[in-house]
Coordinates of C-alpha atoms in Angstrom, one line a residue:
M154 CA 36.7 161.5 45.1
S155 CA 40.2 162.6 46.1
E156 CA 41.3 166.2 45.4
D157 CA 44.2 165.0 43.3
I158 CA 41.8 163.6 40.7
I159 CA 40.2 167.0 40.3
E160 CA 43.3 169.1 40.5
N161 CA 46.0 167.0 38.8
G162 CA 48.1 168.7 36.2
E163 CA 46.4 167.2 33.1
N164 CA 43.0 168.5 34.3
T165 CA 43.6 172.1 35.1
A166 CA 41.6 175.0 33.7
E167 CA 44.6 176.1 31.8
N168 CA 44.9 172.8 30.0
A169 CA 41.2 172.9 29.2
A170 CA 41.5 176.4 27.8
E171 CA 44.3 175.1 25.6
G172 CA 42.0 172.6 24.0
S173 CA 43.1 169.4 25.8
E174 CA 40.7 166.5 25.4
R175 CA 38.0 166.0 28.0
R176 CA 39.3 163.5 30.5
H177 CA 37.5 160.2 30.7
L178 CA 36.3 159.2 34.1
T179 CA 35.7 155.6 35.2
T180 CA 32.3 154.9 36.7
V181 CA 33.8 154.7 40.1
E182 CA 35.6 158.1 39.7
H183 CA 32.4 159.7 38.4
A184 CA 30.3 158.3 41.3
E185 CA 32.9 159.5 43.9
L186 CA 32.9 163.0 42.3
L187 CA 29.2 163.2 42.7
L188 CA 29.3 161.9 46.3
N189 CA 31.9 164.5 47.2
Q190 CA 29.8 167.2 45.6
D191 CA 26.8 166.0 47.7
A192 CA 28.9 166.0 50.8
D193 CA 30.2 169.5 50.1
I194 CA 26.7 170.9 49.7
R195 CA 25.6 169.3 52.9
A196 CA 28.6 170.7 54.8
R197 CA 27.8 174.2 53.6
I198 CA 24.1 173.8 54.7
N199 CA 25.2 172.5 58.1
A200 CA 27.6 175.5 58.3
G201 CA 24.6 177.9 57.9
A202 CA 24.6 178.6 54.2
T203 CA 21.3 179.4 52.4
L204 CA 20.1 177.2 49.6
D205 CA 21.5 179.6 47.0
E206 CA 24.8 179.8 48.8
A207 CA 25.1 176.0 49.1
V208 CA 25.1 175.3 45.3
D209 CA 27.8 175.9 42.7
P210 CA 25.6 176.6 39.6
N211 CA 28.3 176.2 37.0
N212 CA 30.3 173.5 38.8
A213 CA 33.2 176.0 38.7
K214 CA 34.9 174.3 41.7
L215 CA 35.3 171.1 39.6
G216 CA 37.5 172.9 37.0
D217 CA 37.6 171.0 33.7
L218 CA 35.5 168.2 35.3
S219 CA 32.6 170.6 35.6
S220 CA 30.6 168.7 32.9
Y221 CA 30.6 165.6 35.2
G222 CA 29.0 167.4 38.1
H223 CA 25.4 167.8 39.1
P224 CA 23.3 170.3 37.2
E225 CA 22.2 173.3 39.2
Q226 CA 18.6 172.0 39.7
V227 CA 20.0 168.7 41.1
Q228 CA 22.3 170.6 43.4
M229 CA 19.4 172.7 44.7
R230 CA 17.4 169.5 45.5
V231 CA 20.4 168.0 47.2
A232 CA 20.7 171.1 49.3
K233 CA 17.0 170.9 50.2
R234 CA 17.6 167.3 51.3
A235 CA 20.5 168.4 53.4
M236 CA 18.4 171.2 54.9
M237 CA 15.7 168.7 55.9
L238 CA 18.3 166.5 57.6
K239 CA 19.7 169.4 59.4
D240 CA 16.2 170.3 60.7
G241 CA 15.5 166.7 61.8
I242 CA 13.1 166.0 58.9
E243 CA 13.4 162.6 57.3
P244 CA 13.4 163.0 53.4
Y245 CA 12.7 159.3 53.0
P246 CA 10.5 158.2 55.9
V247 CA 9.8 154.6 56.5
H248 CA 6.1 155.0 57.2
L249 CA 3.4 157.6 56.7
D250 CA -0.3 157.4 57.8
V251 CA -1.7 156.9 54.3
T252 CA -5.3 155.9 55.0
D253 CA -6.8 156.5 51.6
T254 CA -5.8 156.4 47.9
I255 CA -6.3 159.3 45.5
E256 CA -8.4 156.9 43.3
S257 CA -10.7 156.1 46.2
V258 CA -11.3 159.7 47.2
R259 CA -12.0 160.5 43.5
A260 CA -14.4 157.6 43.3
K261 CA -16.3 158.6 46.4
Y262 CA -16.7 162.3 45.7
D263 CA -16.4 163.0 42.0
G264 CA -19.5 164.9 40.9
K265 CA -21.0 164.9 44.3
L266 CA -19.8 168.3 45.7
N267 CA -20.6 171.7 44.5
A268 CA -18.1 174.5 44.4
G269 CA -17.2 175.6 47.9
D270 CA -18.7 172.5 49.6
E271 CA -16.8 171.1 52.5
T272 CA -17.0 167.7 54.3
D273 CA -15.8 166.4 57.7
D274 CA -14.2 163.4 55.9
V275 CA -10.5 163.4 56.9
V276 CA -8.2 161.4 54.6
G277 CA -4.5 160.8 54.4
I278 CA -3.2 160.5 50.8
A279 CA 0.1 160.5 49.0
G280 CA 1.1 161.1 45.4
R281 CA 3.7 162.6 43.1
V282 CA 3.7 166.4 42.8
L283 CA 3.0 167.3 39.2
F284 CA 1.9 170.9 39.7
L285 CA 2.8 173.5 42.4
R286 CA 1.7 177.1 42.9
N287 CA 3.1 178.9 45.9
A288 CA 1.4 182.2 46.4
G289 CA 0.7 184.2 49.5
G290 CA -0.9 182.3 52.4
L291 CA -2.5 179.5 50.2
C292 CA -0.5 177.1 48.1
F293 CA -1.9 174.6 45.6
V294 CA -0.4 171.3 44.7
Q295 CA -1.6 168.6 42.3
L296 CA -0.8 165.1 43.4
S297 CA -0.9 162.1 41.0
A298 CA -1.4 158.5 41.8
G299 CA 0.6 155.8 40.0
D300 CA -2.2 155.3 37.5
G301 CA -2.4 159.0 36.7
T302 CA -5.4 159.8 38.8
K303 CA -5.0 163.3 40.2
I304 CA -6.3 165.4 43.1
Q305 CA -5.6 168.9 44.4
G306 CA -4.1 169.6 47.7
M307 CA -4.5 173.0 49.4
I308 CA -1.9 174.2 51.9
S309 CA -3.1 177.1 54.0
K310 CA -1.2 179.3 56.4
R311 CA -4.4 179.6 58.5
E312 CA -4.6 175.8 58.8
I313 CA -0.9 174.7 59.2
G314 CA 0.8 177.8 60.5
A315 CA 3.3 180.3 59.1
D316 CA 6.4 178.2 59.8
S317 CA 5.0 175.0 58.2
L318 CA 3.9 177.0 55.1
K319 CA 7.3 178.6 54.8
Q320 CA 9.0 175.2 55.0
F321 CA 6.6 173.8 52.4
K322 CA 7.4 176.6 50.0
Q323 CA 11.1 176.1 50.6
I324 CA 11.6 172.3 50.2
V325 CA 8.8 170.9 48.1
D326 CA 9.5 170.5 44.4
L327 CA 7.9 169.1 41.3
G328 CA 8.4 165.3 41.3
D329 CA 8.5 164.9 45.0
H330 CA 6.2 162.3 46.6
L331 CA 4.1 164.2 49.1
Y332 CA 1.8 163.1 51.9
I333 CA -1.1 165.3 53.0
R334 CA -3.8 164.8 55.6
G335 CA -6.9 166.9 55.8
R336 CA -10.6 167.3 55.0
V337 CA -12.1 166.6 51.6
I338 CA -13.6 169.8 50.1
S339 CA -14.5 171.4 46.8
S340 CA -12.5 174.6 46.1
K341 CA -14.2 177.8 45.1
T342 CA -13.6 176.8 41.4
G343 CA -15.2 173.4 42.0
E344 CA -11.9 171.4 42.1
L345 CA -12.0 168.3 44.3
S346 CA -9.4 169.0 47.0
V347 CA -7.8 167.9 50.3
F348 CA -7.5 170.9 52.6
A349 CA -4.4 169.9 54.5
T350 CA -3.9 170.0 58.3
D351 CA -0.6 168.1 58.0
W352 CA 1.9 167.4 55.2
A353 CA 5.2 165.6 54.8
I354 CA 7.7 164.7 52.2
A355 CA 7.2 161.0 51.4
S356 CA 10.2 160.8 49.1
K357 CA 12.4 163.7 48.0
A358 CA 13.1 163.7 44.2
L359 CA 16.6 164.8 43.4
Q360 CA 16.2 164.7 39.7
P361 CA 13.8 167.1 38.0
L362 CA 11.0 165.9 35.8
P363 CA 10.9 166.9 32.2
A364 CA 8.3 169.4 31.0
L365 CA 5.1 167.4 31.3
H366 CA 3.2 169.5 28.7
K367 CA 5.6 168.4 26.0
D368 CA 6.0 165.0 24.3
L369 CA 8.9 163.0 25.4
N370 CA 11.6 162.4 22.9
E371 CA 12.4 158.8 21.8
D372 CA 15.7 158.7 23.7
T373 CA 14.0 159.5 27.0
R374 CA 11.2 157.1 26.4
T375 CA 13.6 154.2 25.8
R376 CA 16.4 155.0 28.2
K377 CA 14.3 156.2 31.0
P378 CA 11.0 154.4 30.8
Y379 CA 10.1 155.3 34.4
I380 CA 10.0 158.9 33.2
G381 CA 7.7 157.9 30.4
M382 CA 5.4 156.2 32.9
I383 CA 5.1 159.4 34.9
A384 CA 4.7 161.7 31.9
D385 CA 2.7 159.7 29.3
E386 CA -0.6 158.0 29.9
N387 CA 0.0 155.8 26.8
I388 CA 3.1 154.3 28.4
R389 CA 1.4 153.6 31.7
N390 CA -1.5 152.0 29.8
M391 CA 0.9 149.8 27.8
V392 CA 2.4 148.4 31.0
R393 CA -1.1 147.7 32.4
N394 CA -2.4 146.3 29.1
R395 CA 0.5 144.0 28.8
S396 CA -0.3 142.7 32.3
K397 CA -3.9 142.2 31.3
A398 CA -2.9 140.4 28.1
V399 CA -0.7 137.9 30.0
A400 CA -3.4 137.4 32.6
S401 CA -5.9 136.7 29.8
L402 CA -3.7 134.2 28.2
R403 CA -3.2 132.3 31.4
R404 CA -7.0 132.2 32.0
T405 CA -7.6 130.8 28.5
F406 CA -5.0 128.1 29.0
D407 CA -6.5 127.3 32.4
D408 CA -9.9 127.0 30.8
H409 CA -8.5 124.3 28.5
D410 CA -6.7 122.4 31.3
F411 CA -3.2 123.5 30.4
I412 CA -0.5 123.4 33.1
E413 CA 2.1 126.2 33.3
V414 CA 5.7 125.1 33.9
E415 CA 9.2 126.7 33.9
T416 CA 12.1 125.5 31.8
P417 CA 15.8 126.3 31.8
M418 CA 17.1 129.6 30.5
L419 CA 20.7 128.3 30.5
Q420 CA 21.1 125.4 28.1
T421 CA 23.9 123.2 27.1
V422 CA 22.5 122.8 23.5
H423 CA 20.6 125.6 21.8
G424 CA 17.5 124.4 20.0
G425 CA 13.8 124.8 19.5
A426 CA 14.1 127.5 16.9
A427 CA 16.3 128.7 14.0
A428 CA 18.1 131.6 15.7
R429 CA 21.6 132.8 16.6
P430 CA 22.1 132.3 20.4
F431 CA 23.8 134.3 23.1
T432 CA 26.6 132.4 24.8
T433 CA 27.9 132.5 28.4
H434 CA 30.2 130.5 30.7
M435 CA 29.4 128.8 33.9
N436 CA 32.4 128.9 36.2
A437 CA 31.3 126.2 38.6
F438 CA 31.2 123.5 35.8
D439 CA 33.7 125.3 33.6
L440 CA 31.1 124.9 30.9
D441 CA 30.0 127.1 28.0
L442 CA 26.2 127.6 27.9
Y443 CA 23.6 129.2 25.7
L444 CA 20.8 131.5 26.7
R445 CA 17.5 130.0 25.7
I446 CA 16.2 130.8 22.2
A447 CA 13.0 128.8 22.8
P448 CA 11.6 126.4 25.4
E449 CA 10.3 123.9 22.9
L450 CA 12.5 120.9 23.5
F451 CA 12.0 121.0 27.2
L452 CA 8.2 121.5 27.0
K453 CA 8.1 118.4 24.7
R454 CA 10.0 116.5 27.4
C455 CA 7.0 117.4 29.6
L456 CA 4.7 115.7 27.0
V457 CA 7.0 112.6 27.2
G458 CA 6.6 112.7 31.0
G459 CA 2.8 112.6 30.8
I460 CA 1.9 116.3 31.2
D461 CA -0.4 116.3 28.2
R462 CA -1.3 120.0 28.1
V463 CA 1.6 122.3 28.9
F464 CA 2.5 126.0 28.4
E465 CA 5.2 128.5 29.4
I466 CA 5.3 132.3 29.3
N467 CA 9.0 132.6 28.9
R468 CA 11.9 135.0 28.3
D469 CA 14.0 134.2 25.2
F470 CA 17.2 135.6 23.9
R471 CA 18.3 135.8 20.3
N472 CA 21.6 137.4 19.2
E473 CA 20.2 139.0 16.0
G474 CA 19.0 142.3 14.6
V475 CA 16.9 144.9 16.2
D476 CA 13.9 146.6 14.5
A477 CA 10.3 147.5 15.0
T478 CA 9.3 143.8 15.6
H479 CA 12.6 142.3 16.8
A480 CA 14.4 142.6 20.1
P481 CA 17.3 140.6 21.5
E482 CA 15.4 139.8 24.7
F483 CA 11.7 139.2 24.4
T484 CA 8.8 137.3 25.9
M485 CA 7.0 134.4 24.2
V486 CA 4.3 131.9 25.1
E487 CA 4.6 128.3 23.9
A488 CA 2.1 125.6 24.4
Y489 CA 1.8 121.9 23.5
Q490 CA -1.3 119.7 23.5
A491 CA -1.1 115.9 23.3
Y492 CA -3.2 114.4 20.5
G493 CA -3.7 117.8 18.9
T494 CA -2.6 118.9 15.4
Y495 CA -1.7 122.2 13.8
D496 CA -5.4 122.5 13.0
T497 CA -6.5 122.2 16.7
I498 CA -3.7 124.4 17.9
G499 CA -4.7 127.0 15.3
K500 CA -8.2 127.2 16.8
L501 CA -6.6 127.6 20.2
V502 CA -4.4 130.5 19.1
K503 CA -7.4 132.2 17.5
E504 CA -9.2 131.9 20.8
L505 CA -6.2 133.2 22.7
V506 CA -5.9 136.3 20.6
Q507 CA -9.6 137.1 20.4
K508 CA -10.1 136.6 24.2
T509 CA -7.0 138.8 24.9
A510 CA -8.5 141.6 22.7
M511 CA -11.8 141.3 24.5
D512 CA -10.2 141.2 28.0
V513 CA -7.9 144.1 27.4
F514 CA -10.1 146.4 25.2
G515 CA -13.6 145.0 25.6
S516 CA -14.0 144.2 21.9
H517 CA -12.5 142.2 19.0
K518 CA -12.2 145.6 17.2
V519 CA -9.2 147.5 18.6
T520 CA -8.1 151.1 18.0
L521 CA -4.5 151.4 17.0
L522 CA -2.2 154.3 18.0
D523 CA -2.7 155.9 14.6
G524 CA -6.4 156.0 15.2
T525 CA -7.4 153.2 12.7
E526 CA -9.4 150.2 13.7
Y527 CA -8.4 146.6 13.4
D528 CA -10.8 143.7 13.6
F529 CA -9.7 140.4 15.1
G530 CA -13.2 139.0 15.0
G531 CA -14.9 136.5 12.7
E532 CA -13.2 133.7 10.8
W533 CA -9.5 134.1 9.7
K534 CA -8.2 133.6 6.2
Q535 CA -6.0 130.6 5.4
I536 CA -3.5 130.2 2.4
S537 CA -0.9 127.7 1.3
M538 CA 2.7 128.8 1.1
Y539 CA 3.4 126.8 -2.1
D540 CA 0.1 127.6 -3.8
S541 CA 0.3 131.3 -3.1
L542 CA 3.9 131.5 -4.2
S543 CA 3.1 129.6 -7.4
E544 CA 0.3 132.1 -8.1
A545 CA 2.6 135.1 -7.5
L546 CA 5.3 133.7 -9.9
G547 CA 2.9 132.4 -12.5
E548 CA 4.5 129.0 -12.4
E549 CA 4.1 125.9 -10.2
I550 CA 6.7 125.6 -7.4
V551 CA 6.9 122.0 -6.3
P552 CA 8.1 120.9 -2.8
N553 CA 11.3 118.8 -2.5
G554 CA 9.8 115.4 -1.8
G555 CA 13.1 113.5 -1.7
P556 CA 15.5 111.9 -4.2
D557 CA 12.7 110.4 -6.3
N558 CA 10.7 113.7 -6.2
P559 CA 13.2 116.6 -6.0
G560 CA 10.7 119.3 -6.8
T561 CA 11.7 122.7 -8.1
S562 CA 15.5 122.8 -8.1
V563 CA 17.7 125.0 -5.9
E564 CA 19.3 126.4 -9.1
H565 CA 16.0 127.5 -10.6
L566 CA 14.7 129.0 -7.3
G567 CA 18.1 130.8 -7.0
A568 CA 17.8 132.2 -10.5
I569 CA 14.3 133.5 -9.8
A570 CA 15.5 135.1 -6.5
D571 CA 18.4 136.8 -8.4
K572 CA 16.1 138.0 -11.1
L573 CA 13.8 139.6 -8.5
G574 CA 16.6 141.0 -6.4
V575 CA 15.7 138.9 -3.4
E576 CA 18.4 138.8 -0.7
R577 CA 19.9 135.3 -0.2
D578 CA 21.6 133.6 2.7
D579 CA 25.2 132.3 2.5
V580 CA 23.9 128.8 3.0
E581 CA 20.8 128.1 0.9
N582 CA 18.5 125.1 0.2
H583 CA 15.2 124.6 -1.5
G584 CA 13.1 125.5 1.6
K585 CA 15.0 128.7 2.4
L586 CA 14.7 129.9 -1.1
V587 CA 11.0 129.2 -1.2
E588 CA 10.5 131.1 2.1
H589 CA 12.6 134.1 0.8
L590 CA 10.6 134.2 -2.4
W591 CA 7.3 134.0 -0.5
E592 CA 8.3 136.7 1.9
H593 CA 9.2 138.9 -1.1
F594 CA 5.6 138.8 -2.4
Y595 CA 3.6 138.4 0.8
E596 CA 5.2 139.0 4.1
D597 CA 4.3 142.7 4.7
K598 CA 1.1 142.5 2.6
L599 CA -1.1 140.2 4.7
Y600 CA -3.1 142.8 6.6
E601 CA -6.1 140.8 7.9
P602 CA -5.4 137.8 10.2
T603 CA -4.1 135.1 7.9
F604 CA -2.8 131.5 8.6
V605 CA 0.0 130.7 6.1
R606 CA 0.1 126.9 5.9
D607 CA 2.3 124.0 4.9
F608 CA 6.0 125.0 4.9
P609 CA 9.1 123.4 3.3
V610 CA 10.6 120.6 5.3
E611 CA 14.1 122.0 5.2
T612 CA 13.2 125.0 7.3
S613 CA 11.1 123.2 9.9
P614 CA 13.3 120.6 11.6
L615 CA 10.9 120.0 14.6
V616 CA 7.6 119.7 12.6
K617 CA 5.8 116.5 11.4
G618 CA 5.7 115.9 7.7
H619 CA 2.4 116.6 6.0
R620 CA 0.1 113.6 5.9
S621 CA -0.5 114.0 2.1
K622 CA 2.1 116.4 0.7
P623 CA 5.7 115.1 0.3
G624 CA 8.3 117.7 1.1
V625 CA 5.9 119.8 3.2
V626 CA 5.4 119.9 6.9
E627 CA 2.2 120.7 8.9
K628 CA 3.1 124.2 10.1
W629 CA 1.4 127.5 9.9
D630 CA 2.5 131.1 10.6
L631 CA -0.1 133.6 11.6
Y632 CA 0.3 137.0 10.0
V633 CA -1.4 140.1 11.3
R634 CA -1.0 143.6 9.9
G635 CA 1.9 142.5 7.7
F636 CA 4.1 140.7 10.3
E637 CA 4.3 137.2 11.8
L638 CA 2.5 137.0 15.2
A639 CA 2.5 133.2 15.9
T640 CA 3.5 129.8 14.6
G641 CA 1.9 126.4 15.0
Y642 CA 3.0 122.8 14.3
S643 CA 1.9 119.3 14.2
E644 CA 4.9 118.2 16.3
L645 CA 7.5 115.8 15.1
N646 CA 7.7 112.8 17.5
D647 CA 9.5 110.2 15.4
P648 CA 13.0 109.9 17.0
I649 CA 14.6 108.6 13.8
V650 CA 13.2 111.3 11.6
Q651 CA 14.1 113.9 14.2
R652 CA 17.7 112.7 14.2
E653 CA 17.8 113.0 10.4
R654 CA 16.5 116.6 10.7
F655 CA 19.1 117.4 13.4
V656 CA 21.9 116.0 11.3
A657 CA 20.8 118.1 8.3
Q658 CA 20.7 121.2 10.5
A659 CA 24.1 120.4 12.0
K660 CA 25.6 120.1 8.5
D661 CA 24.1 123.5 7.7
A662 CA 25.8 124.9 10.8
L663 CA 29.1 123.5 9.8
A664 CA 28.6 125.1 6.4
G665 CA 28.2 128.5 8.1
D666 CA 24.5 128.8 9.0
E667 CA 24.6 130.5 12.5
E668 CA 20.9 129.9 13.0
A669 CA 20.9 126.2 12.5
C670 CA 20.0 123.9 15.5
D671 CA 22.6 121.6 17.1
I672 CA 22.1 117.9 17.8
D673 CA 20.4 117.4 21.1
E674 CA 21.0 113.8 22.1
D675 CA 19.2 114.1 25.4
F676 CA 16.1 115.3 23.6
L677 CA 16.4 112.4 21.1
E678 CA 16.6 110.0 24.0
A679 CA 13.5 111.5 25.5
L680 CA 11.6 111.1 22.2
G681 CA 12.7 107.5 22.2
V682 CA 10.8 107.0 25.4
G683 CA 7.7 108.0 23.5
M684 CA 6.0 111.4 22.9
P685 CA 2.4 111.4 22.0
P686 CA 1.2 113.1 18.8
A687 CA 0.8 116.7 19.6
G688 CA 0.1 120.2 18.3
G689 CA 2.3 123.1 19.5
M690 CA 2.3 126.9 19.2
G691 CA 4.5 129.8 19.9
M692 CA 3.6 133.5 20.0
G693 CA 5.5 136.6 21.0
I694 CA 3.9 138.5 23.9
D695 CA 5.6 141.7 22.6
R696 CA 4.2 141.1 19.1
L697 CA 0.8 140.4 20.5
L698 CA 0.8 143.9 22.1
I699 CA 2.1 145.3 18.7
A700 CA -0.8 143.7 17.0
L701 CA -3.3 145.0 19.5
T702 CA -2.0 148.5 19.8
G703 CA 0.0 149.5 16.7
A704 CA 3.1 150.2 18.9
T705 CA 6.7 149.2 18.1
I706 CA 8.3 146.4 20.0
R707 CA 10.3 149.0 22.1
E708 CA 7.1 150.6 23.2
T709 CA 5.6 147.3 24.3
I710 CA 8.7 146.2 26.3
T711 CA 8.7 147.9 29.7
F712 CA 12.5 148.1 29.9
P713 CA 13.9 147.7 26.4
L714 CA 17.6 147.0 26.0
V715 CA 19.5 150.1 24.8
K716 CA 23.2 150.8 24.2
P717 CA 24.6 152.6 27.2
L718 CA 25.9 156.2 26.8
A719 CA 29.5 156.7 27.5
L720 CA 30.5 159.1 30.3

């Protein structure tokens, strides 16, 4: 960063003292300021300064831009990096002779050595420094593998020499990745250790770690999840359990002869769900596009093409609210089975969830973060949306079966909603009001796994009508611990009825419904080629982890989206 940026008239210490506002730096200006500070530290080290002499603890040289500079701890680590380079030591070497893992050494020797025992087994290991005690002629360091497995390293003046020990004490910090080579021993206190004959910095950490004996605050957990992975076993386990869950789902689908495919994330027409999409623009075609809200319409095209059992684990994007179970970017699995129904697909979902619980936790009974147990085993309850709503209201709510059988009127449903204080949408119809009322009574109260069946036709434009109940479609939602985990359909495959549903949705969109689907003529043409009867399902991977662990959605997503902090 040029000196005039630091020393121009509006940024002098006098102006700061007079209460002038803190100057806003662009990202480039801020990055250049830090680069210049790094370069100044290195220049002082190269000129013979000590570590203490090389740093500017209060960033006094930056004047009223001092708050933008490196904290003292970071400056000290930058100075150590500079000292390593001056001495010809690579702070980020390409290769180290790592011959063993911390996990493998632990597995081989845990419980097999008595205090003071030594072996002739020489290992080369590396890990992150989580504890460091520099005292006299013997230093102790705790190294951690990525999964949290730890081992002690012992650095002795007698073994590596005075100069090497002095260098170790001078440049190694908490958070560094450190390589040590030496014999496997048990210390006098019985701690499994590697008695080093060689050591090297594997990667110099310039940012200090937080205090590992304290719980991380929520801001650090969400903005810097990599810190959470280092500091919190629960966060590391969530990443691994998520991977196990996805692998389990794939195995179950494979057992049932499903084929995994990939469908477009950029789409010319948003559809497959009722949701508000994100929009973007493609310069090459000068075309506005939507980020995918669901893969449904493309997966159904696969059914048309003869892929009778198909699934996708997909990233979806919905421009909606954020809470404990909703995120703007999330992962979902959708699957479609030719000649299946919402009954057969319900059995598949039950198997998917139960096998995932078994594969990840070894049991259908899982222990949630609050210590309570939740049981995914056994048979799952089933209720009807209309029957359960009628029971809650004490009067029969009749589906809208068409002009000759209009069912319970919108006006009457609206009056009930107003009386109960149920929030209503700007654009309402029979089906939406039925769902709002049902959610008022049941949504957060269905604790055990429960299939809620047979939804209003107005809210389910891609679902086949019920074979015996006019105005109702063959759809279920699976509720677990008070939230929706999955949904399943008997899929609509009549092109004429599908066009009618799309037109009704498009009219709702014109009336102001931002979640209504658009008319997808290409999909209608594909249906015209002929799609077999099918059952389909969708389930959020993030929500599956919520159900299995009791975490929030931010805790299940490895890198959740957060609003950036201003400079």
